[in-house]
mmCIF file of C-alpha atoms in Angstrom:
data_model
loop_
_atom_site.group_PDB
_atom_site.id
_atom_site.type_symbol
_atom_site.label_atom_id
_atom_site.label_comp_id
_atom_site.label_asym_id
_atom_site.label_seq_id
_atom_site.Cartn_x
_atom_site.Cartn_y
_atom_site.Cartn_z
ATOM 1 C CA UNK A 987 -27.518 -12.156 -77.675
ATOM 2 C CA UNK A 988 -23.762 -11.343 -76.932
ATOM 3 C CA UNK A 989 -23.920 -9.389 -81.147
ATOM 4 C CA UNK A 990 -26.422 -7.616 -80.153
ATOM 5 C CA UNK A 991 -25.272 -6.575 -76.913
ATOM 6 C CA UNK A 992 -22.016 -5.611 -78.130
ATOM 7 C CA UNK A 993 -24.250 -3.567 -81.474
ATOM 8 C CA UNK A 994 -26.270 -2.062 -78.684
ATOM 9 C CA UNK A 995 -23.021 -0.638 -76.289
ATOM 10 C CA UNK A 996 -21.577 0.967 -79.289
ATOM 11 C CA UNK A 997 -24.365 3.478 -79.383
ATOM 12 C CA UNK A 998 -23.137 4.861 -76.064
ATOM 13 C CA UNK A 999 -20.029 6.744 -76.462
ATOM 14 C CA UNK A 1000 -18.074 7.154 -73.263
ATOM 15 C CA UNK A 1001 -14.699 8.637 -72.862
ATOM 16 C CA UNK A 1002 -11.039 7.369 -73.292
ATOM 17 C CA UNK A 1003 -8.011 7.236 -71.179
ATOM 18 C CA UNK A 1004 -5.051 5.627 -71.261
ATOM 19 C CA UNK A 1005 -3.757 3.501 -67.734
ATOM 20 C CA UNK A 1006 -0.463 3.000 -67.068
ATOM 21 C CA UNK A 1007 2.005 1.352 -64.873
ATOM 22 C CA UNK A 1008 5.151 -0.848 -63.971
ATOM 23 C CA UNK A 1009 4.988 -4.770 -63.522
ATOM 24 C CA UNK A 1010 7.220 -7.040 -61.191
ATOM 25 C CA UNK A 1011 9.746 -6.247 -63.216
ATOM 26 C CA UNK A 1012 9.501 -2.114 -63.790
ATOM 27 C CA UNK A 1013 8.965 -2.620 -66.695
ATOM 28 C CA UNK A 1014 6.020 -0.052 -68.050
ATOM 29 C CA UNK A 1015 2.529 -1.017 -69.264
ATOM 30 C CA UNK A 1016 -0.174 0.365 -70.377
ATOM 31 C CA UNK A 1017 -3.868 0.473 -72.193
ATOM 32 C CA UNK A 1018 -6.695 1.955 -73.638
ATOM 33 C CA UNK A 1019 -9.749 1.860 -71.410
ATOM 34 C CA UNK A 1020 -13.651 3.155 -71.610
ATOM 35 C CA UNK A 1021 -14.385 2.170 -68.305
ATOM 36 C CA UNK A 1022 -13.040 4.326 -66.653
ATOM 37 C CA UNK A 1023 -15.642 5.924 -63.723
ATOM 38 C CA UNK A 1024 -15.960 7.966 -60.502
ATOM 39 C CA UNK A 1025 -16.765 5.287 -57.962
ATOM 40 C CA UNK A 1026 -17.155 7.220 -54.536
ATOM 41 C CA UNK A 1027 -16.481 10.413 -53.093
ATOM 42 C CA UNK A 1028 -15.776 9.304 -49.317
ATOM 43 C CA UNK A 1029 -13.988 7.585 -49.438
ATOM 44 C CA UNK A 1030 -13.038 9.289 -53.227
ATOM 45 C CA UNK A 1031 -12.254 6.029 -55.267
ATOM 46 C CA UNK A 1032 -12.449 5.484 -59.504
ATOM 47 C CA UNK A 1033 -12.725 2.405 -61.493
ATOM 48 C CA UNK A 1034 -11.823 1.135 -64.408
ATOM 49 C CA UNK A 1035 -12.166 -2.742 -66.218
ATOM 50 C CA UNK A 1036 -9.482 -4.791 -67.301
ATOM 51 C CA UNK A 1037 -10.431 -7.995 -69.646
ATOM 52 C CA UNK A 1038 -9.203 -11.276 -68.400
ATOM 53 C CA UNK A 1039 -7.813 -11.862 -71.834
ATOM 54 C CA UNK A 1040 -5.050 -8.918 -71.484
ATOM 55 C CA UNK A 1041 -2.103 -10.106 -72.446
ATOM 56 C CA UNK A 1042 -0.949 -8.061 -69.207
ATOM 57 C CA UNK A 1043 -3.704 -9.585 -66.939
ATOM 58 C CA UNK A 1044 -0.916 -10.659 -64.600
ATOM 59 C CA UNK A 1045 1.120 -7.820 -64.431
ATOM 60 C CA UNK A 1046 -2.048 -5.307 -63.893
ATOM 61 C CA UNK A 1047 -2.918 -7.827 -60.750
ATOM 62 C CA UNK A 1048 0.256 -7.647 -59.175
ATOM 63 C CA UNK A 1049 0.259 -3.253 -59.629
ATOM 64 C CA UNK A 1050 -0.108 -1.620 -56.693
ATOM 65 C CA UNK A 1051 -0.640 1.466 -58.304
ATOM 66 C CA UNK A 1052 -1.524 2.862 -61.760
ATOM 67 C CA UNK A 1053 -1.913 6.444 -63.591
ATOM 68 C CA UNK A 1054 -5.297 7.280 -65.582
ATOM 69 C CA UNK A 1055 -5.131 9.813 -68.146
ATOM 70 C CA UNK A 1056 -8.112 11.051 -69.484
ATOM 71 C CA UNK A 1057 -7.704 12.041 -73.338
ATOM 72 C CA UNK A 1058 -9.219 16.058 -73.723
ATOM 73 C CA UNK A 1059 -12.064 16.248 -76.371
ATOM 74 C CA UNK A 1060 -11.728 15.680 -79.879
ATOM 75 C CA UNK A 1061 -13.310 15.035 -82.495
ATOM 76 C CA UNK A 1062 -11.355 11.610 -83.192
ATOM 77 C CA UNK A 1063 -10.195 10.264 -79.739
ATOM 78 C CA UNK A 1064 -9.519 6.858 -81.685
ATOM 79 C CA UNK A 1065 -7.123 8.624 -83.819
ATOM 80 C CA UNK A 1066 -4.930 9.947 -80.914
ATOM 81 C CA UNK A 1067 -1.151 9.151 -81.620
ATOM 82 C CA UNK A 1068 -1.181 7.474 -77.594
ATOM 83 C CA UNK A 1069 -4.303 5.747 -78.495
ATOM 84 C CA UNK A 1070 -2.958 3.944 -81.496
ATOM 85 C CA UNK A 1071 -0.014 2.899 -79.483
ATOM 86 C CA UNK A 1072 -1.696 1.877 -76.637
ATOM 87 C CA UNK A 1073 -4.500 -0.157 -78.417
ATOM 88 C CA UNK A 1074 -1.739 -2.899 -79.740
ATOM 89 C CA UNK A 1075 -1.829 -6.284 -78.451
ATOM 90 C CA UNK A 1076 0.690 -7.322 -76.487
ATOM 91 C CA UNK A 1077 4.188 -5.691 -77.373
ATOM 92 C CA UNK A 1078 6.838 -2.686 -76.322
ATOM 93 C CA UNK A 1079 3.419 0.302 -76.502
ATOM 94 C CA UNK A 1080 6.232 2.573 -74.941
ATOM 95 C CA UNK A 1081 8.434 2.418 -77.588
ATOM 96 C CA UNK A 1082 9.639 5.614 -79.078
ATOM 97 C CA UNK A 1083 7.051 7.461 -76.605
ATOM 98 C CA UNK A 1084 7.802 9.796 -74.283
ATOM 99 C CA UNK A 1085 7.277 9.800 -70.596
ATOM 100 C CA UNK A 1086 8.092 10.449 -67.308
ATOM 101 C CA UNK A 1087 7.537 8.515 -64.189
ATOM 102 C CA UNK A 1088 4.993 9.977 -61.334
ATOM 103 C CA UNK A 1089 5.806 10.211 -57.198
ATOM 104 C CA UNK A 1090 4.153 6.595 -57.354
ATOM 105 C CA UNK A 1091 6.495 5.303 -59.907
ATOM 106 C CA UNK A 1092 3.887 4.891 -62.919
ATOM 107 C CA UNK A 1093 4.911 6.211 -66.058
ATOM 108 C CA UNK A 1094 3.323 9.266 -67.312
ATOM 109 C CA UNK A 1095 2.545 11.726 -70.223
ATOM 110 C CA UNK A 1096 2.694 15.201 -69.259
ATOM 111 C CA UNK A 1097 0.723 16.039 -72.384
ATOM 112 C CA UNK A 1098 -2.310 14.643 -71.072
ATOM 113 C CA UNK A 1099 -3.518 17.195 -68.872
ATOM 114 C CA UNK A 1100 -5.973 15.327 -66.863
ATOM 115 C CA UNK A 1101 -4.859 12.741 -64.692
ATOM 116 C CA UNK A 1102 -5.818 10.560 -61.544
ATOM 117 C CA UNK A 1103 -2.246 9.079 -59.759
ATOM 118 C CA UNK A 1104 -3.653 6.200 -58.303
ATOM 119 C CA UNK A 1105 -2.651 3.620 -55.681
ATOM 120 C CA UNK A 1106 -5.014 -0.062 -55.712
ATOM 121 C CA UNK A 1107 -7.676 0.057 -52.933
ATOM 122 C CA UNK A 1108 -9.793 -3.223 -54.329
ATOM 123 C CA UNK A 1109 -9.497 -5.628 -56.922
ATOM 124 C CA UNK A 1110 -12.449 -7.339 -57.748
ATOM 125 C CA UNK A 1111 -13.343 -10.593 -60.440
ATOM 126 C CA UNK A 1112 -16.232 -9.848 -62.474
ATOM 127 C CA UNK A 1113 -17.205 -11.935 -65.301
ATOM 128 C CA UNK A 1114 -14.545 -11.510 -67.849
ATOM 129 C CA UNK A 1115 -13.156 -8.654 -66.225
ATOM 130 C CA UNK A 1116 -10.978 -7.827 -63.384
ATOM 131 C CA UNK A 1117 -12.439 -3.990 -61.661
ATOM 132 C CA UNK A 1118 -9.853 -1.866 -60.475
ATOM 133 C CA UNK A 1119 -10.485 -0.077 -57.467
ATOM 134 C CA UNK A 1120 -8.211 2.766 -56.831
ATOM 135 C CA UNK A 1121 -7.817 5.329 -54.755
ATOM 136 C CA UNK A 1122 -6.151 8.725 -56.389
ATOM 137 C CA UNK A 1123 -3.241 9.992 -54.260
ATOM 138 C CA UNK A 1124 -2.980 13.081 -56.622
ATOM 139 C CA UNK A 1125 -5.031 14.426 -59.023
ATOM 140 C CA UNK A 1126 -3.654 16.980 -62.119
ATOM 141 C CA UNK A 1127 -6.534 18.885 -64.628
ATOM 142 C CA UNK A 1128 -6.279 21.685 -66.728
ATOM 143 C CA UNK A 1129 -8.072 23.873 -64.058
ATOM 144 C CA UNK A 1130 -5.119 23.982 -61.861
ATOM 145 C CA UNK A 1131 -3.300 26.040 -63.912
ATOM 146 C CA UNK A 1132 -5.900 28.484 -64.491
ATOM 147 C CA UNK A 1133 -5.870 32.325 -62.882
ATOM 148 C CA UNK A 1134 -8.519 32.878 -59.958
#
């Protein structure tokens, strides 16, 4: 049943973001995520899944915080330069990239327009995934910028 499961999930297309962070060390990581979810508006929390076979499982346990950046429409969100980075296994995803670091220390691309700055409210073992509870501290969208 797990084929068809999988066959069946494919049919509904969510969006894509990209989380990112710092381990013990500072060092940055990141991934590509689907999960990604409003979770609660009071308190306002989001969501996203992390497999336990990450080859960063650790270092995403130990983050106390973590930036979400939610790719803009396209027709090819797969195809996105950050995506193909990010989607690696294991390895330096930051490599010739360029970022900056937000107020909570995470790193950042400022071409993503949409993003949720995020400090860990809950972390909770489901099945084969860890959920990531967080709590955004600051929240950046296209709209801001926008004339009233």
């Amino acid at each position: 049943m797990r084929e068809e499961f999988k066959a069946a999930m494919r049919e509904w297309h969510t969006g894509i973001c990209l989380v990112t962070s710092v381990d013990a060390e500072r060092n940055p990581i990141g991934l590509v995520c689907n999960s990604f979810t409003s979770l609660s508006l009071d308190p306002l929390l989001v969501s996203w899944a992390v497999d336990h076979g990450s080859s960063a499982i650790q270092a995403w346990r130990g983050a106390g915080s973590y930036a979400l950046h939610v790719l803009p429409p396209m027709p090819r969100p797969l195809e996105h330069p950050l995506v193909a980075a990010f989607a690696q296994r294991g390895g330096d995803k930051f490599r010739d990239l360029a970022y900056t670091h937000n107020t909570l220390g995470d790193p950042v691309f400022p071409e993503l327009q949409t993003r949720f700055d995020c400090v860990v409210h809950q972390r909770i073992e489901i099945g084969d995934h860890d959920l990531m509870v967080g709590r955004p501290t600051e929240i950046l969208h296209p709209q801001q910028n926008r004339a009233s």
